[in-house]
Amino acid sequence: MKLNLQPFLARLNRALAASLLLFGLVTSAVAQEKDKQPAAPPPEVRPEVKGPFAGQFSGDDLSMTIEHTGKTCKGKIIKAGKPFEFTGTAEGNALQGSFSVGGAKSNFSATIIGDELTLTLGFDAYKLSRAGATPVVKTGVNTVRKEVLLIESAEVLNDTEVVSPSNRRIAFVILRDGLRYAVLDGVEGKPYRRIGGLVFSPDSSRLSYIAKRSDGKVLVVVDEKESEDFDALGRGPATFSPDGKRLAFAGLREGKWRVLIDGEAGEAYEAIGAILFSPDSKRVAYPALKEGKWRAVVDGQEHAAVTEIGRNEIIFSPDSKHVAYAAIDGNQQNMMVDGIPGRTFDGITGFGFSENGRRTAYVALRNRQCVLVVDGQEKATYEHIQGVSMDKSGKTLAIGIRRDRQAMLVINDVEQPEFDNVEGPQFSPIGGRIAYLAQKDNKWSVMMADGTPASKPHDRVDFLSFSPDGKRLAYVAVDKKLNTVHLDDETLGGFDEIWEHGLLFSPDSKHVLFGAHRETRSLLVIDGIGGEDIGTLLPGSKAVFDKADELHIITRRGTSYQRLDVRILR
């Protein structure tokens, strides 16, 4: 649990009597979508979207050459040296087709996963591999890499690509003849005037998006099934439950907002805040405005009305048993846990549960002093509290404080050395180690909880991370605009940029990887070795380990999107 208190403290120091946050009426994400233009060829050139079946496939007994555009497939099957031309229709990763044998029509089916195609002819099934997908070990690298073409299109609107959490599926929006189409794994959906808010379910099995028709009505499309239409939809995409089976969103009709959960509409309100599913996907909560007052609606039941709900946010405990939010009435605030009010303060921010759900902590303001409240009890008072963190077990509490213009970390009431500034901390998954960032004389260092430095001073330090076994520590340092990765006592390379997702350890803690940019090349660096250029990393795309020495990631080269499969050799 990490709490950032800087914006909160700045607002409260300016005006204690003012409310922390104001929440405006929810507006439609589609209505606010910018009229983006695709980075495409000249207007007279209109490339078609190629599907995942496009290409050549071969096996021991036969081969196939497939042209896959939209939902249509055609090509040639060669068996025992004899060619058979076919036509077919593809939906997702399934293909149905037919060809002529001696004047008689013969049907077949095929499915594809990545670059492996299974062809069924009658009672026989054949396993085929995409031509050119055989991995090649290159000199100077420590991996075997294979690129699997997912889809190719030059009609993609800029900044609409969405990668699934599994990093095996991709969706985006294309523009054709003034209409927009959502494309999932090469399959086009229905045309609409506007499309936005593409989001995958957490399990990567489903895709939803917001669509606007030519009559101005907006609706939510999930699994290519349309919801009822509305005048406007809630800000941002629809919300999937953690298990991916449920969907919720807010819709406006005739001046009233309703939350639709699994297609069922709730009570009408003047405005709706952020909708949240519990971690077990069984419960739903959201703030709602009624008769000028806000109230938390939990499992369809309204809590007591208040002036505001802090940050317009309600949170569930990790075990889904408890729900909490900051209730604001005039100039006073208190934490509401399961509908029961806590102590009253001038302001509250940063409430959170420990990962096991057994402990709570937040920071409150009273008489311009910050009060640390743990498990509902006032624990300590400081001039400023910059942040609060708790380890997974909830036994270790670390807070960043400022006193007399100096900053320090306080861990379970034990004060660490003073610095100009502190950030963090990070808790190791195993072993109870704690590391944090400290600034002194405009230089940043990594410090351990025992007060010993774990790095030399740098201009900046980013992406501090422990390995899964808690034994290794890695971080990114920036010195004179040069980015380096530091692992244990080793420095790995120098790069122009380290990608946003930072450092990633393999599940067995033996390997560390990161994405980097050097001059005109984008590299996936594993154990310090970068290898060849891998193309452009898409927003939201990050490496996913399948095994301790195998991983995959989705990248783009020009108009082609591919999955990069990597096996680490050492």
Coordinates of C-alpha atoms in Angstrom, one line a residue:
M1 CA 0.0 0.0 0.0
K2 CA 1.6 3.3 -1.2
L3 CA 0.0 6.6 -0.4
N4 CA 1.0 9.9 -2.1
L5 CA 0.1 12.8 0.1
Q6 CA 1.8 15.7 -1.7
P7 CA -1.3 17.0 -3.6
F8 CA -3.5 16.6 -0.5
L9 CA -1.1 18.6 1.7
A10 CA -0.7 21.4 -0.8
R11 CA -4.5 21.9 -1.1
L12 CA -5.1 21.7 2.7
N13 CA -2.3 24.2 3.4
R14 CA -3.9 26.7 1.0
A15 CA -7.4 26.4 2.4
L16 CA -8.3 24.1 5.3
A17 CA -11.9 25.2 5.2
A18 CA -12.4 24.2 1.6
S19 CA -13.5 20.8 0.5
L20 CA -10.7 18.5 -0.8
L21 CA -12.2 17.6 -4.1
L22 CA -15.2 18.5 -6.3
F23 CA -16.8 16.0 -8.6
G24 CA -18.5 17.2 -11.7
L25 CA -21.1 15.5 -13.7
V26 CA -19.9 12.4 -15.5
T27 CA -19.5 13.0 -19.2
S28 CA -19.2 10.8 -22.2
A29 CA -15.7 9.6 -23.2
V30 CA -16.9 9.3 -26.7
A31 CA -18.1 12.9 -26.9
Q32 CA -14.7 14.0 -25.7
E33 CA -12.7 11.8 -28.1
K34 CA -10.5 13.9 -30.3
D35 CA -10.9 13.5 -34.1
K36 CA -7.7 11.7 -34.5
Q37 CA -6.3 11.0 -38.0
P38 CA -4.5 7.8 -38.8
A39 CA -0.8 7.8 -39.9
A40 CA -1.8 6.1 -43.2
P41 CA -0.8 6.1 -46.9
P42 CA -2.3 8.7 -49.2
P43 CA -6.1 8.6 -49.5
E44 CA -6.2 6.8 -52.8
V45 CA -4.3 3.8 -51.2
R46 CA -6.5 1.7 -48.9
P47 CA -4.8 -1.3 -47.5
E48 CA -7.1 -4.0 -46.1
V49 CA -6.7 -5.5 -42.6
K50 CA -5.0 -8.8 -42.9
G51 CA -6.0 -11.5 -40.4
P52 CA -3.9 -14.0 -38.4
F53 CA -4.4 -16.8 -41.0
A54 CA -2.5 -14.8 -43.7
G55 CA 0.7 -16.5 -44.7
Q56 CA 2.2 -19.9 -45.6
F57 CA 2.0 -23.0 -43.3
S58 CA 3.6 -26.3 -43.7
G59 CA 3.7 -29.8 -42.0
D60 CA 5.0 -33.3 -42.7
D61 CA 2.2 -34.2 -45.1
L62 CA 0.8 -31.0 -46.6
S63 CA 1.1 -27.3 -46.8
M64 CA -1.3 -24.3 -47.1
T65 CA -1.0 -20.8 -48.5
I66 CA -3.7 -18.5 -47.2
E67 CA -4.9 -15.0 -48.1
H68 CA -6.9 -13.6 -45.1
T69 CA -8.6 -10.2 -45.5
G70 CA -11.5 -9.2 -43.3
K71 CA -13.5 -12.3 -42.7
T72 CA -12.7 -13.8 -46.1
C73 CA -10.0 -16.4 -46.7
K74 CA -8.8 -18.1 -49.9
G75 CA -5.8 -20.0 -50.9
K76 CA -4.3 -23.3 -51.8
I77 CA -3.8 -26.7 -50.0
I78 CA -1.0 -28.9 -51.4
K79 CA -1.3 -32.5 -50.4
A80 CA 1.1 -35.2 -51.8
G81 CA 2.2 -32.6 -54.4
K82 CA -1.4 -32.0 -55.6
P83 CA -2.9 -28.5 -55.3
F84 CA -6.5 -27.8 -54.2
E85 CA -7.8 -24.2 -54.3
F86 CA -10.2 -23.3 -51.5
T87 CA -12.4 -20.4 -50.1
G88 CA -13.6 -19.9 -46.6
T89 CA -14.7 -17.6 -43.8
A90 CA -12.7 -16.8 -40.6
E91 CA -14.1 -15.7 -37.3
G92 CA -11.4 -15.0 -34.7
N93 CA -9.0 -18.0 -34.6
A94 CA -11.4 -20.3 -36.5
L95 CA -11.6 -20.9 -40.2
Q96 CA -14.3 -22.8 -42.1
G97 CA -13.8 -23.6 -45.8
S98 CA -14.3 -25.9 -48.8
F99 CA -12.6 -27.0 -52.0
S100 CA -13.5 -29.3 -54.9
V101 CA -12.2 -32.9 -55.3
G102 CA -13.3 -34.7 -58.4
G103 CA -16.3 -32.4 -58.8
A104 CA -17.5 -33.0 -55.3
K105 CA -17.4 -30.3 -52.6
S106 CA -15.2 -31.2 -49.5
N107 CA -15.3 -29.1 -46.3
F108 CA -12.5 -28.5 -43.9
S109 CA -11.9 -26.5 -40.7
A110 CA -8.8 -24.9 -39.2
T111 CA -7.8 -23.1 -36.0
I112 CA -4.8 -21.0 -35.3
I113 CA -2.9 -20.2 -32.1
G114 CA 0.0 -17.9 -32.7
D115 CA 2.0 -19.5 -35.6
E116 CA 0.6 -23.0 -35.1
L117 CA -2.3 -24.0 -37.4
T118 CA -4.4 -27.2 -36.9
L119 CA -6.2 -28.3 -40.1
T120 CA -9.0 -30.9 -40.0
L121 CA -9.9 -32.8 -43.2
G122 CA -12.6 -35.3 -42.5
F123 CA -11.3 -37.5 -39.6
D124 CA -7.7 -36.4 -40.0
A125 CA -6.0 -33.5 -38.2
Y126 CA -2.7 -31.9 -39.4
K127 CA -0.4 -29.7 -37.4
L128 CA 1.2 -26.9 -39.5
S129 CA 3.7 -24.2 -38.6
R130 CA 3.9 -20.8 -40.1
A131 CA 6.7 -20.5 -42.7
G132 CA 9.7 -18.5 -41.5
A133 CA 8.8 -18.8 -37.9
T134 CA 11.6 -21.2 -37.0
P135 CA 13.8 -19.6 -34.3
V136 CA 17.4 -18.7 -35.3
V137 CA 20.1 -18.3 -32.7
K138 CA 22.2 -15.2 -33.6
T139 CA 25.7 -14.5 -32.5
G140 CA 26.2 -12.1 -29.6
V141 CA 22.8 -12.7 -28.0
N142 CA 21.7 -14.9 -25.1
T143 CA 18.2 -15.7 -26.4
V144 CA 16.3 -17.6 -29.1
R145 CA 13.7 -15.2 -30.5
K146 CA 10.8 -15.8 -32.8
E147 CA 8.4 -13.2 -34.2
V148 CA 4.8 -14.3 -34.8
L149 CA 2.7 -12.1 -37.0
L150 CA -0.6 -11.2 -35.4
I151 CA -2.1 -8.7 -37.8
E152 CA -1.1 -6.2 -40.4
S153 CA -3.0 -2.9 -41.1
A154 CA -2.1 0.6 -42.3
E155 CA -5.5 2.0 -41.3
V156 CA -4.9 2.0 -37.5
L157 CA -5.9 5.3 -35.8
N158 CA -3.0 6.7 -33.8
D159 CA -3.0 5.8 -30.1
T160 CA -5.9 3.4 -30.2
E161 CA -4.0 0.1 -29.9
V162 CA -4.8 -1.9 -26.7
V163 CA -2.8 -4.9 -25.7
S164 CA -4.5 -7.6 -23.5
P165 CA -3.1 -8.2 -20.0
S166 CA -1.8 -11.6 -21.3
N167 CA 0.1 -9.8 -24.1
R168 CA -1.3 -12.3 -26.6
R169 CA -4.2 -10.3 -28.1
I170 CA -4.4 -6.9 -29.6
A171 CA -7.3 -4.5 -30.5
F172 CA -7.4 -1.1 -32.2
V173 CA -9.6 1.2 -34.2
I174 CA -9.4 1.7 -37.9
L175 CA -10.9 4.5 -40.0
R176 CA -12.5 3.7 -43.4
D177 CA -14.8 5.9 -45.5
G178 CA -15.5 8.2 -42.5
L179 CA -16.6 5.3 -40.2
R180 CA -14.6 3.6 -37.4
Y181 CA -14.3 -0.1 -36.8
A182 CA -12.9 -1.9 -33.7
V183 CA -10.6 -4.7 -34.8
L184 CA -9.9 -7.6 -32.4
D185 CA -7.2 -10.1 -33.4
G186 CA -7.8 -9.2 -37.0
V187 CA -11.6 -9.4 -36.9
E188 CA -13.5 -6.2 -37.7
G189 CA -16.6 -5.2 -35.7
K190 CA -19.6 -3.1 -36.8
P191 CA -19.0 0.4 -38.2
Y192 CA -19.8 3.4 -35.9
R193 CA -19.3 7.2 -36.1
R194 CA -17.0 7.2 -33.1
I195 CA -15.3 4.5 -31.0
G196 CA -13.3 4.9 -27.8
G197 CA -12.6 3.4 -24.4
L198 CA -11.3 0.0 -25.7
V199 CA -10.5 -2.2 -22.7
F200 CA -9.8 -5.9 -22.2
S201 CA -11.1 -7.9 -19.3
P202 CA -8.5 -8.8 -16.7
D203 CA -8.4 -12.4 -17.9
S204 CA -7.9 -11.2 -21.6
S205 CA -11.0 -13.1 -22.8
R206 CA -13.3 -10.2 -23.5
L207 CA -13.1 -6.7 -25.1
S208 CA -15.5 -3.8 -24.5
Y209 CA -15.6 -0.3 -26.0
I210 CA -17.8 2.7 -26.3
A211 CA -19.5 3.5 -29.6
K212 CA -21.4 6.5 -31.0
R213 CA -23.9 6.0 -33.8
S214 CA -24.7 8.5 -36.5
D215 CA -27.9 9.6 -34.6
G216 CA -25.7 10.8 -31.7
K217 CA -26.7 7.9 -29.3
V218 CA -23.9 6.1 -27.5
L219 CA -23.7 2.5 -26.3
V220 CA -21.3 0.0 -24.8
V221 CA -20.2 -2.9 -27.0
V222 CA -18.9 -6.0 -25.3
D223 CA -18.0 -9.3 -27.2
E224 CA -19.6 -7.4 -30.2
K225 CA -23.0 -7.3 -28.5
E226 CA -24.5 -3.8 -28.1
S227 CA -26.1 -2.5 -24.9
E228 CA -29.1 -0.3 -25.0
D229 CA -28.4 3.3 -26.2
F230 CA -27.9 6.4 -24.0
D231 CA -27.5 10.1 -24.4
A232 CA -24.1 9.9 -22.7
L233 CA -21.9 7.4 -20.9
G234 CA -19.7 7.7 -17.8
R235 CA -16.2 9.0 -18.1
G236 CA -13.7 6.4 -19.2
P237 CA -14.3 2.8 -20.3
A238 CA -16.7 0.3 -18.9
T239 CA -15.5 -1.6 -15.8
F240 CA -14.9 -5.4 -15.9
S241 CA -14.9 -7.4 -12.7
P242 CA -11.6 -8.9 -11.7
D243 CA -12.7 -12.4 -13.0
G244 CA -13.8 -10.8 -16.3
K245 CA -17.3 -12.2 -16.1
R246 CA -19.2 -9.1 -15.1
L247 CA -19.4 -5.6 -16.6
A248 CA -20.6 -2.3 -15.2
F249 CA -21.0 1.2 -16.6
A250 CA -23.0 4.4 -16.0
G251 CA -25.5 5.7 -18.6
L252 CA -27.4 9.0 -19.0
R253 CA -31.0 9.1 -20.3
E254 CA -33.6 11.9 -19.9
G255 CA -31.3 13.7 -17.5
K256 CA -30.8 10.8 -15.1
W257 CA -27.8 8.6 -14.5
R258 CA -28.1 4.9 -13.8
V259 CA -25.5 2.2 -13.3
L260 CA -25.9 -0.9 -15.4
I261 CA -24.5 -4.1 -13.9
D262 CA -24.6 -7.1 -16.1
G263 CA -27.2 -5.4 -18.1
E264 CA -29.5 -4.6 -15.2
A265 CA -30.1 -0.9 -14.5
G266 CA -30.0 0.5 -10.9
E267 CA -31.8 3.5 -9.4
A268 CA -31.7 6.9 -11.1
Y269 CA -29.3 9.6 -9.7
E270 CA -28.1 13.1 -10.6
A271 CA -24.5 11.9 -11.1
I272 CA -22.4 8.8 -10.7
G273 CA -18.8 8.4 -9.6
A274 CA -16.2 5.7 -10.3
I275 CA -17.7 2.1 -10.3
L276 CA -15.7 -0.5 -8.4
F277 CA -16.0 -4.3 -8.2
S278 CA -14.7 -6.1 -5.1
P279 CA -11.6 -8.3 -5.6
D280 CA -13.8 -11.5 -5.5
S281 CA -16.0 -9.9 -8.3
K282 CA -19.1 -10.4 -6.2
R283 CA -19.7 -6.9 -4.8
V284 CA -20.1 -3.5 -6.5
A285 CA -19.8 0.0 -5.1
Y286 CA -20.0 3.5 -6.5
P287 CA -20.7 7.1 -5.3
A288 CA -24.0 8.6 -6.4
L289 CA -25.5 12.1 -6.1
K290 CA -29.1 12.4 -5.0
E291 CA -31.0 15.5 -3.9
G292 CA -27.7 17.4 -3.8
K293 CA -26.0 14.9 -1.5
W294 CA -23.5 12.2 -2.2
R295 CA -23.9 8.7 -0.8
A296 CA -22.1 5.4 -1.3
V297 CA -24.1 2.8 -3.0
V298 CA -22.8 -0.7 -2.0
D299 CA -24.4 -3.8 -3.3
G300 CA -27.4 -1.7 -4.2
Q301 CA -27.9 -0.3 -0.7
E302 CA -27.4 3.5 0.0
H303 CA -25.2 4.6 2.9
A304 CA -25.8 7.9 4.7
A305 CA -25.9 11.1 2.7
V306 CA -22.8 13.4 2.9
T307 CA -21.6 16.6 1.3
E308 CA -18.9 14.8 -0.7
I309 CA -17.1 11.5 -0.9
G310 CA -13.3 12.1 -0.8
R311 CA -11.6 11.7 -4.2
N312 CA -15.0 10.4 -5.4
E313 CA -13.5 7.0 -4.5
I314 CA -14.7 3.9 -2.6
I315 CA -12.3 1.0 -1.9
F316 CA -12.8 -2.6 -1.0
S317 CA -10.5 -4.6 1.3
P318 CA -8.4 -7.3 -0.5
D319 CA -10.6 -10.0 1.1
S320 CA -13.7 -8.2 -0.3
K321 CA -15.3 -8.1 3.2
H322 CA -15.0 -4.4 3.9
V323 CA -15.7 -1.2 2.1
A324 CA -14.3 2.2 3.0
Y325 CA -14.4 5.9 1.9
A326 CA -13.8 9.4 3.2
A327 CA -17.0 11.1 4.1
I328 CA -17.0 15.0 3.9
D329 CA -19.6 17.1 5.7
G330 CA -18.8 20.8 5.5
N331 CA -15.3 21.3 6.9
Q332 CA -15.1 18.0 8.7
Q333 CA -14.2 14.5 7.4
N334 CA -14.2 11.0 8.8
M335 CA -13.4 7.6 7.4
M336 CA -16.5 5.4 6.8
V337 CA -15.7 1.6 7.1
D338 CA -18.7 -0.6 6.3
G339 CA -21.0 2.4 6.9
I340 CA -19.6 3.1 10.4
P341 CA -18.0 6.6 10.8
G342 CA -14.6 6.9 12.4
R343 CA -12.9 9.9 14.1
T344 CA -13.5 13.4 12.8
F345 CA -10.7 15.5 11.3
D346 CA -10.1 18.6 9.2
G347 CA -9.0 16.4 6.3
I348 CA -8.3 12.8 5.4
T349 CA -6.3 11.3 2.6
G350 CA -4.5 8.1 1.5
F351 CA -6.7 5.5 3.2
G352 CA -5.7 1.9 2.5
F353 CA -5.9 -1.7 3.6
S354 CA -2.9 -3.9 4.1
E355 CA -2.6 -6.7 1.5
N356 CA -4.0 -9.3 3.8
G357 CA -6.9 -7.0 4.6
R358 CA -6.4 -7.1 8.4
R359 CA -5.0 -3.6 8.9
T360 CA -5.9 -0.1 7.9
A361 CA -3.9 3.2 7.8
Y362 CA -4.5 6.7 6.6
V363 CA -3.3 10.3 7.2
A364 CA -5.5 13.0 8.7
L365 CA -5.1 16.7 9.3
R366 CA -5.9 18.5 12.6
N367 CA -4.8 22.0 13.4
R368 CA -2.3 22.0 10.5
Q369 CA -0.6 18.8 11.9
C370 CA -0.6 15.4 10.2
V371 CA -2.0 12.6 12.2
L372 CA -1.2 9.0 11.4
V373 CA -4.2 6.8 12.1
V374 CA -3.6 3.0 12.2
D375 CA -6.5 0.5 12.7
G376 CA -8.7 3.4 13.7
Q377 CA -6.4 4.7 16.4
E378 CA -4.2 7.8 16.4
K379 CA -0.7 6.6 16.4
A380 CA 1.6 9.7 15.9
T381 CA 1.5 13.3 14.9
Y382 CA 4.1 15.0 12.6
E383 CA 4.6 18.3 10.9
H384 CA 4.2 16.7 7.4
I385 CA 3.7 13.1 6.3
Q386 CA 4.7 12.5 2.8
G387 CA 3.5 8.9 2.3
V388 CA 2.6 5.7 4.1
S389 CA 3.5 2.1 3.1
M390 CA 2.7 -1.2 4.7
D391 CA 4.3 -4.6 3.9
K392 CA 2.1 -7.5 2.7
S393 CA 1.7 -9.0 6.2
G394 CA 0.7 -5.6 7.7
K395 CA 3.4 -6.0 10.4
T396 CA 5.8 -3.3 9.1
L397 CA 4.6 0.3 8.7
A398 CA 6.9 2.8 7.0
I399 CA 6.1 6.5 6.7
G400 CA 7.9 9.4 5.1
I401 CA 7.9 12.5 7.2
R402 CA 9.3 16.1 7.0
R403 CA 10.6 17.9 10.1
D404 CA 12.5 21.2 10.2
R405 CA 13.0 21.0 6.4
Q406 CA 14.6 17.6 6.6
A407 CA 13.0 14.3 5.5
M408 CA 13.3 10.8 6.9
L409 CA 11.7 7.4 6.8
V410 CA 10.2 6.1 10.1
I411 CA 9.8 2.3 10.2
N412 CA 7.8 0.9 13.0
D413 CA 8.5 4.1 15.0
V414 CA 12.3 3.9 14.4
E415 CA 13.6 7.0 12.7
Q416 CA 16.1 6.5 9.8
P417 CA 18.8 9.0 8.8
E418 CA 17.8 12.5 7.7
F419 CA 17.9 13.6 4.1
D420 CA 16.7 16.5 1.9
N421 CA 14.0 14.2 0.6
V422 CA 12.9 10.5 0.7
E423 CA 10.7 8.4 -1.5
G424 CA 9.5 4.8 -1.4
P425 CA 10.0 2.5 0.3
Q426 CA 10.0 -1.0 -1.4
F427 CA 9.5 -4.2 0.6
S428 CA 11.1 -7.4 -0.6
P429 CA 8.6 -10.2 -1.2
I430 CA 10.5 -12.5 1.0
G431 CA 13.1 -11.8 3.7
G432 CA 11.9 -8.6 5.2
R433 CA 14.3 -6.3 3.4
I434 CA 13.3 -2.6 2.9
A435 CA 14.9 -0.2 0.4
Y436 CA 14.1 3.4 -0.3
L437 CA 15.3 6.4 -2.2
A438 CA 17.0 9.4 -0.5
Q439 CA 18.2 12.7 -1.8
K440 CA 21.1 14.7 -0.5
D441 CA 22.8 17.7 -2.2
N442 CA 20.7 17.2 -5.4
K443 CA 21.9 13.6 -5.7
W444 CA 19.8 10.4 -5.2
S445 CA 20.9 7.1 -3.6
V446 CA 19.3 3.8 -2.7
M447 CA 19.2 3.3 1.0
M448 CA 18.5 0.2 3.1
A449 CA 16.3 0.3 6.2
D450 CA 19.4 -0.2 8.4
G451 CA 20.7 3.1 7.2
T452 CA 23.4 1.7 4.9
P453 CA 23.6 2.9 1.3
A454 CA 23.0 0.4 -1.5
S455 CA 24.2 2.6 -4.3
K456 CA 26.5 5.5 -5.1
P457 CA 24.8 8.9 -5.6
H458 CA 23.1 9.6 -9.0
D459 CA 21.4 12.4 -10.7
R460 CA 18.2 10.4 -10.5
V461 CA 17.1 6.9 -9.5
D462 CA 14.1 5.1 -10.9
F463 CA 12.4 1.7 -11.0
L464 CA 13.7 0.3 -7.7
S465 CA 12.8 -3.4 -7.5
F466 CA 13.5 -6.6 -5.5
S467 CA 13.6 -10.0 -7.1
P468 CA 10.9 -12.5 -6.2
D469 CA 13.1 -14.3 -3.7
G470 CA 14.1 -11.0 -2.1
K471 CA 17.8 -11.6 -2.5
R472 CA 18.5 -9.3 -5.4
L473 CA 18.0 -5.6 -5.8
A474 CA 17.9 -3.7 -9.1
Y475 CA 17.4 -0.1 -10.0
V476 CA 17.7 2.4 -12.9
A477 CA 20.0 5.3 -12.5
V478 CA 20.3 8.4 -14.7
D479 CA 23.5 10.4 -14.8
K480 CA 24.0 13.1 -17.4
K481 CA 21.0 11.8 -19.3
L482 CA 22.5 8.4 -19.6
N483 CA 20.4 5.5 -18.2
T484 CA 22.0 2.5 -16.6
V485 CA 20.6 -0.5 -14.8
H486 CA 22.3 -1.6 -11.6
L487 CA 21.8 -5.2 -10.4
D488 CA 23.6 -6.3 -7.2
D489 CA 27.1 -4.9 -7.8
E490 CA 26.9 -4.9 -11.6
T491 CA 26.2 -2.0 -14.0
L492 CA 24.3 -3.0 -17.2
G493 CA 24.9 -0.9 -20.2
G494 CA 24.1 2.7 -21.0
F495 CA 20.9 3.7 -22.8
D496 CA 19.1 6.8 -24.0
E497 CA 15.9 5.7 -22.3
I498 CA 14.6 2.8 -20.1
W499 CA 11.0 2.0 -20.9
E500 CA 8.2 3.0 -18.6
H501 CA 7.5 -0.5 -17.2
G502 CA 11.1 -0.6 -15.8
L503 CA 12.7 -3.7 -14.5
L504 CA 11.3 -7.3 -14.5
F505 CA 12.8 -10.3 -12.8
S506 CA 12.1 -13.9 -14.0
P507 CA 10.0 -16.0 -11.6
D508 CA 13.0 -17.8 -10.4
S509 CA 14.9 -14.5 -9.8
K510 CA 17.8 -15.7 -12.0
H511 CA 17.2 -13.2 -14.9
V512 CA 16.4 -9.5 -15.1
L513 CA 15.0 -7.8 -18.2
F514 CA 14.1 -4.3 -19.3
G515 CA 13.2 -2.4 -22.4
A516 CA 15.6 0.2 -23.6
H517 CA 16.2 2.7 -26.4
R518 CA 19.6 3.5 -27.9
E519 CA 19.9 5.8 -30.8
T520 CA 17.4 4.4 -33.4
R521 CA 17.1 1.0 -31.9
S522 CA 14.6 -0.5 -29.4
L523 CA 16.0 -3.3 -27.4
L524 CA 14.8 -6.0 -25.0
V525 CA 17.7 -6.4 -22.7
I526 CA 18.1 -9.6 -20.8
D527 CA 20.9 -10.1 -18.2
G528 CA 22.6 -7.1 -19.8
I529 CA 22.6 -8.3 -23.4
G530 CA 20.4 -6.3 -25.8
G531 CA 20.6 -8.3 -29.0
E532 CA 18.7 -7.1 -32.1
D533 CA 16.1 -4.3 -32.5
I534 CA 12.6 -5.6 -31.6
G535 CA 10.5 -2.8 -33.0
T536 CA 8.1 -0.4 -31.2
L537 CA 6.7 -1.3 -27.8
L538 CA 3.0 -0.6 -27.7
P539 CA 1.4 1.3 -24.8
G540 CA 0.4 -1.2 -22.1
S541 CA 2.6 -3.9 -23.6
K542 CA 5.0 -5.5 -21.2
A543 CA 6.9 -8.8 -21.1
V544 CA 5.1 -11.8 -19.6
F545 CA 7.0 -14.8 -18.4
D546 CA 5.5 -18.1 -19.4
K547 CA 8.3 -20.1 -17.7
A548 CA 11.4 -19.1 -15.8
D549 CA 13.4 -18.9 -19.1
E550 CA 10.5 -18.2 -21.6
L551 CA 8.6 -14.9 -22.2
H552 CA 6.6 -13.0 -24.8
I553 CA 5.7 -9.5 -25.6
I554 CA 3.8 -7.7 -28.4
T555 CA 5.6 -5.1 -30.5
R556 CA 5.0 -3.3 -33.8
R557 CA 7.1 -2.9 -36.9
G558 CA 5.7 -0.4 -39.3
T559 CA 2.1 -1.6 -40.0
S560 CA 2.7 -5.1 -38.7
Y561 CA 1.9 -6.2 -35.1
Q562 CA 3.7 -9.3 -33.9
R563 CA 4.3 -11.3 -30.8
L564 CA 7.9 -11.8 -29.9
D565 CA 8.6 -15.2 -28.2
V566 CA 11.8 -15.3 -26.3
R567 CA 13.7 -18.2 -24.8
I568 CA 16.7 -17.4 -22.6
L569 CA 19.7 -19.6 -23.2
R570 CA 21.7 -18.8 -20.1

